[in-house]
Amino acid sequence: MEIDKVYEPQRFEPHWAEWWVEHNTYHAEAHPGEPYFSLAIPPPNVTGSLHMGHMFEHSIIDAQVRWRRMKRTPEGKSVDTLWLPGTDHAGIATQIMVERQLAEEGLSKRDLRRDAFEARAWKWKEQNGGRIVEQMKRAGVSCDWSRERFTLDPGLSRAVREAFVRLYEKGLIYQGDYMVNWCPRCQTALSDLEVEHEESEGSLWHIRYPVVGSDESIVVATTRPETMLGDTGVAINPLDPRAARLHPRNVKLPLTNREIPIVLDEMADLAFGSGAVKITPAHDSNDFEAGKRHELPSIQVIGEDAKMTAASGKFAGLDRYEARKRIVSELKELGYLEKIEPYKLNVGKCHRCKTVVEPLVSKQWWMKMKPLAAPAIAAVEDGRITFVPANWSKTYFEWMYNIRDWCISRQLWWGHRIPAWHCGDCKTVTVARETPTQCSKCGSAKLTQETDVLDTWFSSGLWPFSTLGWPDDTADLRAFYPTTLLVTGFDIIFFWAARMIMLGMEMMGDVPFRQIHIHGLVRDAERQKMSKTKGNVVDPLVVNDKYGTDAVRFGLLVAAAPGNDIALSEEVIARGRNFANKIWNASRLLFSKDPGAGSRTSLADRWINSRLNAAVKTANESFKDHRYHEAADAVWTFFWDEFCDWYLELKKSDTDWGFAYQVHERALLLLHPLMPFITEELWHRRGHETSIALEPYPEYDPALEDAAAEREMRAFVLILTSVRQRRVEQKIDKKHELIIYVRATGEWFDVIQDNASAIMRLENLKLEIENGSPTGRLTKLSGRNSNQVIWGCLFEGQEICKLGFEIPEITRPTNDRKDRVKKDIEQLEKVIANSKRQLENESFVAKAPAHVIDGMRVKLAEYEAQLAKNRVALAE
RNA sequence: GGGCCCGUAGCUCAGUUGGUUAGAGCGCCUGCUUGACACGCAGGAGGUCACAGAUUCGAGUUCUGUCGGGCCCACCA
């Protein structure tokens, strides 16, 4: 078997990425009623390019999916395993990209008709939308590409209409004029979630409103003085001492000719500012409600373009911030400005374009959330859906209990157009699955479709079942719903996960997934968020190529404790690369050997088999619990520290490598979910022709636990470590053969005898073994200079053998060594004292479990033996 | 204002139901071109687990408080 001298993932990763797709390796068959595992990908935006966040999420998902695909039922049957891929049309995000492209041609959206714009957007999608999919394929994610979906596919559009109509017919979707978050740049309403609040340094302007027919005036405080032009009332608290004399009166609104009433309302906090609040029903949601309570008119002074409207009089046409400056200066000139205080306030910004949103009243479509939330809350409360880590359910509940209606309409051109038709005659709205030809009320044919589209998250909310063919009763739907698992970031729990649960419960009558794994964020080495503007992004396309995809995956996963953020640097990735390199080179060594018969098994063989079994156990348990860092760590320790550093080294003096091949093969299977490329490559180099991804995953077998082998091996590790320490301390080069005298009782004598050659070769030793009682001095040492000898008690503190060295060039123990021995002695004395105190404590002996007490006794004996050895060493 | 999380070796972090000298990677020190790998091998240094109490035979792990840091939600002008 040939294998390249250097690990160069670039030479085989693209090949396997293509091969897997061509061979449909990850195609899932739908067998309704049979055991299955299914997971719908969090669909990346079509606008996107693969970033580290995707890479991390996909590494987690892929590890889980590959593991599940390899698992067999207790009867040995494979499980239908589906990872369904797809992309999201990403309403605003995509529209912005297309607008940008148009702008480069000197065009704006309005220059095109809606149809033309949509066509343009589709063209853009065809040209650019496949990019992220190609990148995912190159990264080797094990999706079933035959089931790839896009949220604007005809099938998914049908699901959107079906869901919309059902909700509308149940009265859960309605149209109405309410205060919404309006983005003046995107020219659309936004949901509450699409507004990011950011604290900023602002001011609190105190403005004096003269009371009509009185010398008195009321001072109101505002953070947005430009809205005063739209004031239609002033509220004071009913308990305000001024209430009696001011209540049924008016104030004169400065800079205008309007008089507006003073009303009593508890919204005015006596303790805040001046105790009086201006009411601007058109530009603040609190005021909107207050306006309704007091039947105040609403005057819109800021338009959808964030410029002052005609209603603002001479300020009309000014940008809202320019208007603010002018209004403040005029108020100041006219003496209406009482004072200005610095003030911290939260400014809402559009999460797509960062423009400050304007609260405006407008007619929008809404979804009633309370009735939908109840079953979704229950599903998590009673455990039909569980969060990993469990703490996230609190965040979920917090939001769900306080949920507010969802503004689902967007004034965009890219998205699912709302299936509602307005009658030109009777103005009735007809909501229908199929495009109607006549008004449902008056029968008129003068119908025009609603121009708004749906929030992109509406279609995402249907994703776990719309992708499986819903509303049709398909085999896929019956075979794979509810999906098994959702893996996603905490940032879209509300946007997406919660809405999928609500819509899944409503449309399917069942949860959309049984588990939600919430992963952390990939940050840079300084724990800063990665962003293009900061220039601190680690681009997966670059590092996948430089270090190999396996390396990036492994680096990410070994650092990924559940829910925790990852501080990513190239060192983390290099760690993965180093591991892959190690696997590669270990395989090179192995493949240079004749497999042989594999019939005979040495102690090393039995030991590594037992260790592999332990690693298999940990890996399986860790994957089950989504503890990928633990799985990665277990396979790392097994492969590097045990398989390479001990097993292969010992094996070098063996002629029969058959067993090593068997262990190596199982190790590849064990590693595959974490490092799919290198394991596939090595699997084929071993002569297999089908994908390793479809092989059964190793299972833990209690019968393979070999306590005797592990105990015996520990003994050799102790001997060798002891020798190595001695060599370094006394600067005895490995070229010098050391003579080791060992006396052991019956069974240990045989063990040491049988394995002597391997140890001798490894450390250039000559072992002289004596069979006999462990006490007393070795006869072979009688009469020798004690300076040449150290004594040690080995084997888990049992005095099974004593050990002596003969050092060819006489050297006395160095001071360094003496210091260390002294330190060891001190430490041991402390630990021994502690253990003794514990064991003499009656409460401890009475209350602690037996294994803890026994364990401590064994340890104590071991400590004492070590102490004795150290004392002898010091006396040398 | 409400909620969540974190503070363990120089750095980045593990440490599941409390239990036997607290671990890893990187970095550091000392050796080593040992016939797979210097992306390596061997040996080593380094931690009063933020602080103060409490519970317990026993606390990095549970509880309370303090200090420090981060995140999310919220219509206090």
XYZ file of N, CA, C and O in Angstrom, chain A residues 452-512:
244
model
N -47.942 43.504 -0.627
C -46.958 43.143 0.394
C -46.510 41.686 0.252
O -47.258 40.833 -0.191
N -45.289 41.449 0.689
C -44.832 40.069 0.791
C -44.719 39.704 2.270
O -44.849 40.560 3.147
N -44.473 38.426 2.519
C -44.372 37.974 3.906
C -42.950 38.112 4.428
O -41.973 37.971 3.670
N -42.856 38.369 5.705
C -41.579 38.297 6.418
C -40.906 36.979 6.027
O -41.545 35.928 5.979
N -39.635 37.063 5.740
C -38.933 35.872 5.270
C -39.004 34.724 6.280
O -38.946 33.555 5.943
N -39.176 35.086 7.560
C -39.226 34.056 8.606
C -40.540 33.296 8.625
O -40.670 32.288 9.300
N -41.531 33.814 7.877
C -42.788 33.070 7.801
C -42.542 31.740 7.084
O -42.932 30.680 7.562
N -41.869 31.813 5.949
C -41.608 30.565 5.221
C -40.577 29.702 5.956
O -40.652 28.471 5.914
N -39.640 30.346 6.628
C -38.665 29.564 7.407
C -39.372 28.795 8.515
O -38.947 27.704 8.885
N -40.417 29.383 9.029
C -41.143 28.760 10.139
C -41.814 27.454 9.738
O -42.171 26.644 10.590
N -41.988 27.267 8.435
C -42.638 26.040 7.950
C -41.614 25.002 7.507
O -41.963 23.889 7.108
N -40.351 25.393 7.550
C -39.245 24.628 6.947
C -39.204 23.130 7.285
O -39.029 22.313 6.375
N -39.378 22.732 8.548
C -39.227 21.298 8.853
C -40.267 20.415 8.170
O -40.025 19.234 7.986
N -41.419 20.978 7.781
C -42.397 20.126 7.090
C -42.629 20.554 5.645
O -42.918 19.717 4.791
N -42.475 21.850 5.343
C -42.668 22.269 3.951
C -41.628 21.585 3.060
O -41.905 21.233 1.922
N -40.432 21.356 3.603
C -39.373 20.723 2.811
C -39.639 19.238 2.580
O -39.016 18.630 1.718
N -40.543 18.677 3.363
C -40.834 17.244 3.227
C -42.096 17.006 2.401
O -42.595 15.892 2.318
N -42.615 18.098 1.812
C -43.740 17.925 0.890
C -45.079 18.446 1.380
O -46.046 18.472 0.626
N -45.167 18.839 2.657
C -46.412 19.392 3.157
C -46.852 20.544 2.260
O -45.992 21.279 1.796
N -48.114 20.757 1.990
C -49.291 20.141 2.638
C -49.701 18.772 2.105
O -50.699 18.240 2.571
N -48.979 18.224 1.142
C -49.342 16.870 0.702
C -48.932 15.858 1.760
O -48.001 16.087 2.517
N -49.611 14.744 1.757
C -49.279 13.676 2.696
C -48.259 12.764 2.020
O -48.608 11.752 1.438
N -46.993 13.175 2.077
C -45.968 12.447 1.333
C -45.289 11.376 2.190
O -45.363 11.408 3.421
N -44.618 10.479 1.492
C -43.858 9.440 2.207
C -42.758 10.093 3.042
O -42.493 9.672 4.175
N -42.125 11.123 2.479
C -41.070 11.829 3.210
C -41.603 12.391 4.525
O -40.971 12.290 5.570
N -42.777 12.991 4.420
C -43.355 13.606 5.607
C -43.661 12.546 6.659
O -43.369 12.719 7.843
N -44.173 11.439 6.209
C -44.512 10.374 7.162
C -43.264 9.675 7.700
O -43.244 9.215 8.833
N -42.230 9.655 6.868
C -41.019 8.961 7.306
C -40.142 9.819 8.216
O -39.463 9.303 9.099
N -40.144 11.157 7.989
C -39.118 11.981 8.637
C -39.628 13.079 9.570
O -38.841 13.857 10.108
N -40.948 13.219 9.716
C -41.490 14.223 10.637
C -42.097 13.527 11.834
O -42.772 12.522 11.648
N -41.890 14.057 13.048
C -41.057 15.204 13.416
C -39.578 14.924 13.181
O -39.146 13.781 13.338
N -38.855 15.984 12.847
C -37.427 15.780 12.693
C -36.839 15.520 14.076
O -37.456 15.801 15.099
N -35.660 14.939 14.068
C -35.076 14.497 15.331
C -34.436 15.657 16.089
O -34.539 15.754 17.307
N -33.790 16.518 15.329
C -32.913 17.487 15.974
C -32.848 18.777 15.182
O -32.916 18.773 13.958
N -32.723 19.878 15.935
C -32.410 21.168 15.315
C -31.109 21.643 15.939
O -30.954 21.602 17.146
N -30.183 22.066 15.105
C -28.936 22.631 15.611
C -28.852 24.066 15.121
O -28.875 24.310 13.914
N -28.791 24.995 16.063
C -28.797 26.388 15.631
C -28.175 27.294 16.685
O -27.849 26.862 17.779
N -28.021 28.559 16.333
C -27.431 29.524 17.253
C -28.492 30.210 18.097
O -29.658 30.263 17.719
N -28.067 30.729 19.241
C -29.039 31.346 20.141
C -29.668 32.591 19.534
O -30.766 32.982 19.889
N -28.977 33.190 18.561
C -29.480 34.438 17.996
C -30.766 34.260 17.202
O -31.468 35.232 16.955
N -31.079 33.028 16.800
C -32.341 32.883 16.074
C -33.351 31.970 16.775
O -34.234 31.419 16.153
N -33.210 31.856 18.095
C -34.210 31.097 18.846
C -35.599 31.682 18.628
O -36.560 30.963 18.379
N -35.686 33.013 18.707
C -37.005 33.650 18.568
C -37.412 33.788 17.107
O -38.543 33.511 16.739
N -36.459 34.260 16.302
C -36.738 34.450 14.889
C -37.273 33.177 14.258
O -38.195 33.191 13.471
N -36.614 32.086 14.634
C -36.827 30.878 13.852
C -37.334 29.693 14.667
O -38.413 29.161 14.394
N -36.561 29.285 15.671
C -36.898 28.061 16.398
C -38.302 28.143 17.007
O -39.133 27.245 16.833
N -38.561 29.231 17.707
C -39.859 29.366 18.374
C -40.994 29.369 17.355
O -42.050 28.771 17.575
N -40.764 30.026 16.228
C -41.829 30.090 15.213
C -42.045 28.744 14.545
O -43.178 28.387 14.197
N -40.963 27.982 14.373
C -41.144 26.630 13.831
C -41.967 25.782 14.791
O -42.800 24.982 14.362
N -41.711 25.959 16.073
C -42.460 25.160 17.050
C -43.938 25.535 16.985
O -44.813 24.667 16.893
N -44.206 26.845 16.989
C -45.607 27.279 16.961
C -46.300 26.816 15.689
O -47.418 26.291 15.728
N -45.648 27.021 14.553
C -46.287 26.655 13.293
C -46.322 25.142 13.100
O -47.262 24.622 12.491
N -45.337 24.455 13.624
C -45.360 22.996 13.552
C -46.521 22.426 14.345
O -47.249 21.554 13.872
N -46.701 22.953 15.548
C -47.813 22.488 16.380
C -49.137 22.785 15.686
O -50.051 21.956 15.674
N -49.234 23.972 15.092
C -50.490 24.396 14.484
C -50.794 23.624 13.196
O -51.912 23.152 12.997
N -49.790 23.496 12.341
C -50.037 22.893 11.023
C -49.975 21.364 11.064
O -50.733 20.686 10.401
N -49.019 20.828 11.823
C -48.791 19.380 11.824
C -49.382 18.711 13.061
O -49.490 17.495 13.114
N -49.722 19.514 14.043
C -50.229 18.937 15.280
C -49.149 18.211 16.064
O -49.432 17.422 16.954
N -47.907 18.450 15.701
C -46.812 17.799 16.419
C -45.574 18.685 16.346
O -45.454 19.548 15.479
N -44.666 18.438 17.278
C -43.443 19.233 17.346
C -42.640 19.080 16.048
O -42.693 18.032 15.417
N -41.921 20.126 15.653
C -41.117 20.040 14.431
C -39.788 19.301 14.647
O -39.172 18.855 13.690
